[in-house]
PDB file of C-alpha atoms in Angstrom:
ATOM      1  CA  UNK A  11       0.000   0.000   0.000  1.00 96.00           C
ATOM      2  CA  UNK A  12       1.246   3.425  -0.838  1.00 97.00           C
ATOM      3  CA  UNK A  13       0.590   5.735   2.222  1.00 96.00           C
ATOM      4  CA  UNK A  14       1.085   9.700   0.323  1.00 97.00           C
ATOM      5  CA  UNK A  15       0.330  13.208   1.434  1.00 96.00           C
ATOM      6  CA  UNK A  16      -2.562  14.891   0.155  1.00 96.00           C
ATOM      7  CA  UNK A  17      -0.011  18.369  -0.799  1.00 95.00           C
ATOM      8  CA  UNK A  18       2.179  15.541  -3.067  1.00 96.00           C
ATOM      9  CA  UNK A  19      -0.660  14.148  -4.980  1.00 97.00           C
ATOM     10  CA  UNK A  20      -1.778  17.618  -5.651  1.00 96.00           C
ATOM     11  CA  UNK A  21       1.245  18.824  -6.935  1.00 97.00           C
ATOM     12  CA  UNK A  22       1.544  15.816  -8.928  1.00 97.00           C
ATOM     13  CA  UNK A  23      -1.560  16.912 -10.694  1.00 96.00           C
ATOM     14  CA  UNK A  24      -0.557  20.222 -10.752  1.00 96.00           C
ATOM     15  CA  UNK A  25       2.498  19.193 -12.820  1.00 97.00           C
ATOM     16  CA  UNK A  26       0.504  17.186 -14.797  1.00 97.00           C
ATOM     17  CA  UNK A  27      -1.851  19.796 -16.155  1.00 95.00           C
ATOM     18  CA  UNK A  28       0.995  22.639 -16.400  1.00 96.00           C
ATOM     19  CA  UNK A  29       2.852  19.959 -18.819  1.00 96.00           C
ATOM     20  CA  UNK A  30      -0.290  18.658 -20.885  1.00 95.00           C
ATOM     21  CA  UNK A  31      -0.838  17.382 -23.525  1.00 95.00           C
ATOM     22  CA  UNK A  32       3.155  15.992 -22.846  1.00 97.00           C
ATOM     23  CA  UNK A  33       3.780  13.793 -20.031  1.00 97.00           C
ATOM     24  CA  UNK A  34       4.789  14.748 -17.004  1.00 98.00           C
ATOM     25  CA  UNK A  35       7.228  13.067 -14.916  1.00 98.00           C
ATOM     26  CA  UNK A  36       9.058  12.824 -11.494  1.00 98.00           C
ATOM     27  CA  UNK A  37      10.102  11.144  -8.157  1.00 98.00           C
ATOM     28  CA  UNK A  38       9.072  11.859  -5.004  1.00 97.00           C
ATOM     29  CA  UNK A  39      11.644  10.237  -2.905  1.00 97.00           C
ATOM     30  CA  UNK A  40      11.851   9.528   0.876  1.00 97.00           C
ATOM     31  CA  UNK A  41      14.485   8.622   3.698  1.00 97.00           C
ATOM     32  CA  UNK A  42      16.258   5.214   2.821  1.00 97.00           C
ATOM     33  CA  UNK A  43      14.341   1.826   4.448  1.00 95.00           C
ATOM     34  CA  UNK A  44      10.849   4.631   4.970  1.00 95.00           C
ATOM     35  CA  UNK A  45       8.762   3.768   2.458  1.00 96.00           C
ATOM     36  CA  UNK A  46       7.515   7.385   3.094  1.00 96.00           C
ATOM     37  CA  UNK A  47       7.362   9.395  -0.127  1.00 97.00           C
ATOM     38  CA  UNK A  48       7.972  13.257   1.545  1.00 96.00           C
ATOM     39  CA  UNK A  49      10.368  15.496  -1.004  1.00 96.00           C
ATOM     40  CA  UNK A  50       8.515  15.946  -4.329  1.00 97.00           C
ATOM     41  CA  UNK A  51      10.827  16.496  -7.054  1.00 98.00           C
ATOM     42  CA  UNK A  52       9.016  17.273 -10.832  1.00 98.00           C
ATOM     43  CA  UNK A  53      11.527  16.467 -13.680  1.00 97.00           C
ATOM     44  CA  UNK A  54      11.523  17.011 -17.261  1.00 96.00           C
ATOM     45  CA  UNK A  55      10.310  15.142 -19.858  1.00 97.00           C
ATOM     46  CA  UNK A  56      13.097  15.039 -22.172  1.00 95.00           C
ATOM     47  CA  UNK A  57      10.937  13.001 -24.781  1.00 94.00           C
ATOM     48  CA  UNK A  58       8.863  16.281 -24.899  1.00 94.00           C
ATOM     49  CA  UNK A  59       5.903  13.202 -26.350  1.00 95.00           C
ATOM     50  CA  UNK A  60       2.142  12.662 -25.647  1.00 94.00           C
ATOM     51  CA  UNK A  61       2.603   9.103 -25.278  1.00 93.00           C
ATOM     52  CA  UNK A  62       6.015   8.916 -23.774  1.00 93.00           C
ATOM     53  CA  UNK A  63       8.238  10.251 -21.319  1.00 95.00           C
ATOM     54  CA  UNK A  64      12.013   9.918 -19.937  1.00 95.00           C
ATOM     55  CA  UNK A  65      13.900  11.601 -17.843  1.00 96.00           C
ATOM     56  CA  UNK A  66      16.230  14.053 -18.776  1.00 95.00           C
ATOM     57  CA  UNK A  67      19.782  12.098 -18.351  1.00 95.00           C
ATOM     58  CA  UNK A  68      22.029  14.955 -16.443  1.00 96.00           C
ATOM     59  CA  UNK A  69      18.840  16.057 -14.460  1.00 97.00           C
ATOM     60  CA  UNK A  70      18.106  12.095 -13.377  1.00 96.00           C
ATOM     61  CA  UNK A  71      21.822  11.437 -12.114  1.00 97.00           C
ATOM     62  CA  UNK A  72      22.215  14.738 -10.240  1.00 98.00           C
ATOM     63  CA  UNK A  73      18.332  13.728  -8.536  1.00 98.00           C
ATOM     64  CA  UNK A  74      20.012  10.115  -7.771  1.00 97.00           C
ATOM     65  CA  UNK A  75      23.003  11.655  -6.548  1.00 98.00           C
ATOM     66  CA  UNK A  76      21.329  14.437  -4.301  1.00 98.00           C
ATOM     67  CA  UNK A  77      19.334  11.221  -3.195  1.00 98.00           C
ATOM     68  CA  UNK A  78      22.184   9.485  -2.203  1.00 98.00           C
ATOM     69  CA  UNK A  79      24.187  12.414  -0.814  1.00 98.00           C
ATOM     70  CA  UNK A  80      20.500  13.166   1.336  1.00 97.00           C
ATOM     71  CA  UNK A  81      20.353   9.182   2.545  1.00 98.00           C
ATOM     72  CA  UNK A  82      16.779   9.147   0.373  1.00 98.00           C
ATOM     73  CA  UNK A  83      15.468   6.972  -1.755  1.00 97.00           C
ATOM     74  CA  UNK A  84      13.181   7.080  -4.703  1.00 98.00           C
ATOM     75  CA  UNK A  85       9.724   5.882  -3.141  1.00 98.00           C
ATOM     76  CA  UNK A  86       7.522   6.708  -6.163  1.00 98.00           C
ATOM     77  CA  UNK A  87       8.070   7.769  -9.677  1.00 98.00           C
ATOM     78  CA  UNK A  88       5.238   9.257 -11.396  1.00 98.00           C
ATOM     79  CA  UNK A  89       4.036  10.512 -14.723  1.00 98.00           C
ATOM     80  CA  UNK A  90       1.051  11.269 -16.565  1.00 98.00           C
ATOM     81  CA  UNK A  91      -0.871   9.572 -19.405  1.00 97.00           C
ATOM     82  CA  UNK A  92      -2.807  12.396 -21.151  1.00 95.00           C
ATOM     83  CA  UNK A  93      -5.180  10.989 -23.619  1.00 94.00           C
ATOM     84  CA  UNK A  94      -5.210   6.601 -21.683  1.00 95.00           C
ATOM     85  CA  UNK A  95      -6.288   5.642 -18.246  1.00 95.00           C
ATOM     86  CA  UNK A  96      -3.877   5.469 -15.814  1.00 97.00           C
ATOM     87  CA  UNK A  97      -2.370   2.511 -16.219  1.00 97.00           C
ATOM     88  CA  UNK A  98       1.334   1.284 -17.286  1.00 97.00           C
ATOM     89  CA  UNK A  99       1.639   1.040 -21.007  1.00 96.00           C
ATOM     90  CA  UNK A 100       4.016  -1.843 -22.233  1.00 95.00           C
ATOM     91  CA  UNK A 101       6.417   0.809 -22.929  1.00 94.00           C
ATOM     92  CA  UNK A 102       6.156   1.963 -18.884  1.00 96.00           C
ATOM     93  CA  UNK A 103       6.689  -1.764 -17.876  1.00 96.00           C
ATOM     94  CA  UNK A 104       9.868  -2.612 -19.724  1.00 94.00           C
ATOM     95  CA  UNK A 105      11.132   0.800 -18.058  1.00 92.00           C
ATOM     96  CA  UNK A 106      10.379  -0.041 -14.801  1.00 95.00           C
ATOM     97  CA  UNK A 107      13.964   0.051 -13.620  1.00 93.00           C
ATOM     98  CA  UNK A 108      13.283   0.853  -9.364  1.00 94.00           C
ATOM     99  CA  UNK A 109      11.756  -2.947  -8.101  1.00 93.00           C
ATOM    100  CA  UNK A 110      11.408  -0.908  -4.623  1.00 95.00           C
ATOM    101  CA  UNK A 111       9.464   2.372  -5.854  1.00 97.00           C
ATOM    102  CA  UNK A 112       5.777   2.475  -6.610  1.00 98.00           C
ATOM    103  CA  UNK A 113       4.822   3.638 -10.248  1.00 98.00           C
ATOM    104  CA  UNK A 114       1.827   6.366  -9.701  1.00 98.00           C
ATOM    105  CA  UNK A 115       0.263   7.151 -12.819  1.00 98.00           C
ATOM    106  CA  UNK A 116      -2.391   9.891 -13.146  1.00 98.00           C
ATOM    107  CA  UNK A 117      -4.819  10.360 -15.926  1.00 96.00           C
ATOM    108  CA  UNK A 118      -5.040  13.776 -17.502  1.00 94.00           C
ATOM    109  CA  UNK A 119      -7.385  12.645 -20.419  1.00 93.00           C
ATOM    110  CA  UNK A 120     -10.261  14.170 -18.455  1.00 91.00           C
ATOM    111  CA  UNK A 121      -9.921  17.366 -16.686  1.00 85.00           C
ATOM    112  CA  UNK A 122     -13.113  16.984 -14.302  1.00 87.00           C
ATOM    113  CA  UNK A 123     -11.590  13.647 -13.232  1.00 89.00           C
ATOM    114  CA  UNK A 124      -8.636  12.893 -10.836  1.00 89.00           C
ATOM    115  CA  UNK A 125      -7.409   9.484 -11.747  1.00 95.00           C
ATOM    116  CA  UNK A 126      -4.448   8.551  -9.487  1.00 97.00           C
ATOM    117  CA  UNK A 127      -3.234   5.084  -9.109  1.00 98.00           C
ATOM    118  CA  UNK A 128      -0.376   3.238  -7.906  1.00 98.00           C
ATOM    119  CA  UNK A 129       1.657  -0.014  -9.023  1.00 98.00           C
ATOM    120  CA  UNK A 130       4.281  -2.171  -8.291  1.00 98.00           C
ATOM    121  CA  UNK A 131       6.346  -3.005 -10.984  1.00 98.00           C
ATOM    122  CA  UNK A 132       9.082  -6.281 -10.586  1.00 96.00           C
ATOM    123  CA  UNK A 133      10.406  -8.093 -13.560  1.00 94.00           C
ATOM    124  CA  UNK A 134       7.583  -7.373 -15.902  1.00 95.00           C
ATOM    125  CA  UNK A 135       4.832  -7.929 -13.512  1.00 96.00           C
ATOM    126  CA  UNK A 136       2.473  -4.939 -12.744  1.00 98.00           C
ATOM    127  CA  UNK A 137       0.651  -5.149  -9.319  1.00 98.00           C
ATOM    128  CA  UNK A 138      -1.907  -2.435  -8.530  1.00 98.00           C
ATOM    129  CA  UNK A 139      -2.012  -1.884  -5.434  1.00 98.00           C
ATOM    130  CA  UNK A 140      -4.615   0.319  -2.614  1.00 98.00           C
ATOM    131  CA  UNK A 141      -3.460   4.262  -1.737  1.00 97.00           C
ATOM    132  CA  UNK A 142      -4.040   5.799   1.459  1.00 96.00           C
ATOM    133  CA  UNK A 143      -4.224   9.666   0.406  1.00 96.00           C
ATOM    134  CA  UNK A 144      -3.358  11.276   3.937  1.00 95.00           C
ATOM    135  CA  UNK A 145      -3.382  14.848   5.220  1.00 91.00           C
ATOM    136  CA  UNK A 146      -0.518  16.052   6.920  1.00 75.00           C
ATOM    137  CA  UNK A 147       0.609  16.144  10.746  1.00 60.00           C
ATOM    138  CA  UNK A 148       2.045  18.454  12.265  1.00 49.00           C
ATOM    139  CA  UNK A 149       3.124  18.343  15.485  1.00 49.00           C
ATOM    140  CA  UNK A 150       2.678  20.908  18.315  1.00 46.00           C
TER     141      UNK A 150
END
């Protein structure tokens, strides 16, 4: 189960709509061992493509590298699909290169309709799995 702040999955839209009709892309990563997604980082879509995205490579190894220098992880990586349901194409499977991360995808075919889902992706085989959209705590 994915477990995500409320402020992440609306920025994730947010970043989603600014870059429609392209993709969108990103990572939101999270201390090492967490499993807590908490530093939202929006990347670009260096495929610039309606039905595609990748990562820019100099902007993904400095992210991995201010990951590693920050003892973080990548706990999800996200992008849209803007014309599909969310839900990993072939392409997005074969891609899938973080066995530990969870793949949100979110839906920007239809702008009156949030579509935000979440998957596991190991060796080929796409598990969807339930998200717990949480606000945030803070403590006083």
């Amino acid at each position: 189960m994915l477990t995500i702040d409320r402020a992440i999955v609306d920025a994730i839209f947010a970043h989603a709509r600014r870059d429609h009709p392209d993709e969108a892309c990103g990572v939101i990563a999270g201390p090492a061992g967490s499993d807590a997604p908490t530093r939202f980082i929006p990347m670009d879509n260096s495929a610039r493509s309606q039905t595609f995205y990748q990562f820019d490579s100099m902007e993904h190894l400095r992210v991995w590298r201010e990951m590693d220098d920050n003892d973080e992880e990548p706990v999800v990586i996200y992008h849209s699909h803007t014309a599909t349901e969310a839900f990993p194409s072939r392409t997005d499977i074969n891609l899938a290169g973080e066995p530990g991360a969870h793949y949100v995808l979110v839906s920007t075919r239809d702008p009156g309709v949030d579509e935000f889902r979440s998957f596991r992706i190991v060796d080929g085989v796409v598990t969807e799995e339930k998200v717990d959209i949480v606000d945030a705590k803070v403590d006083a």
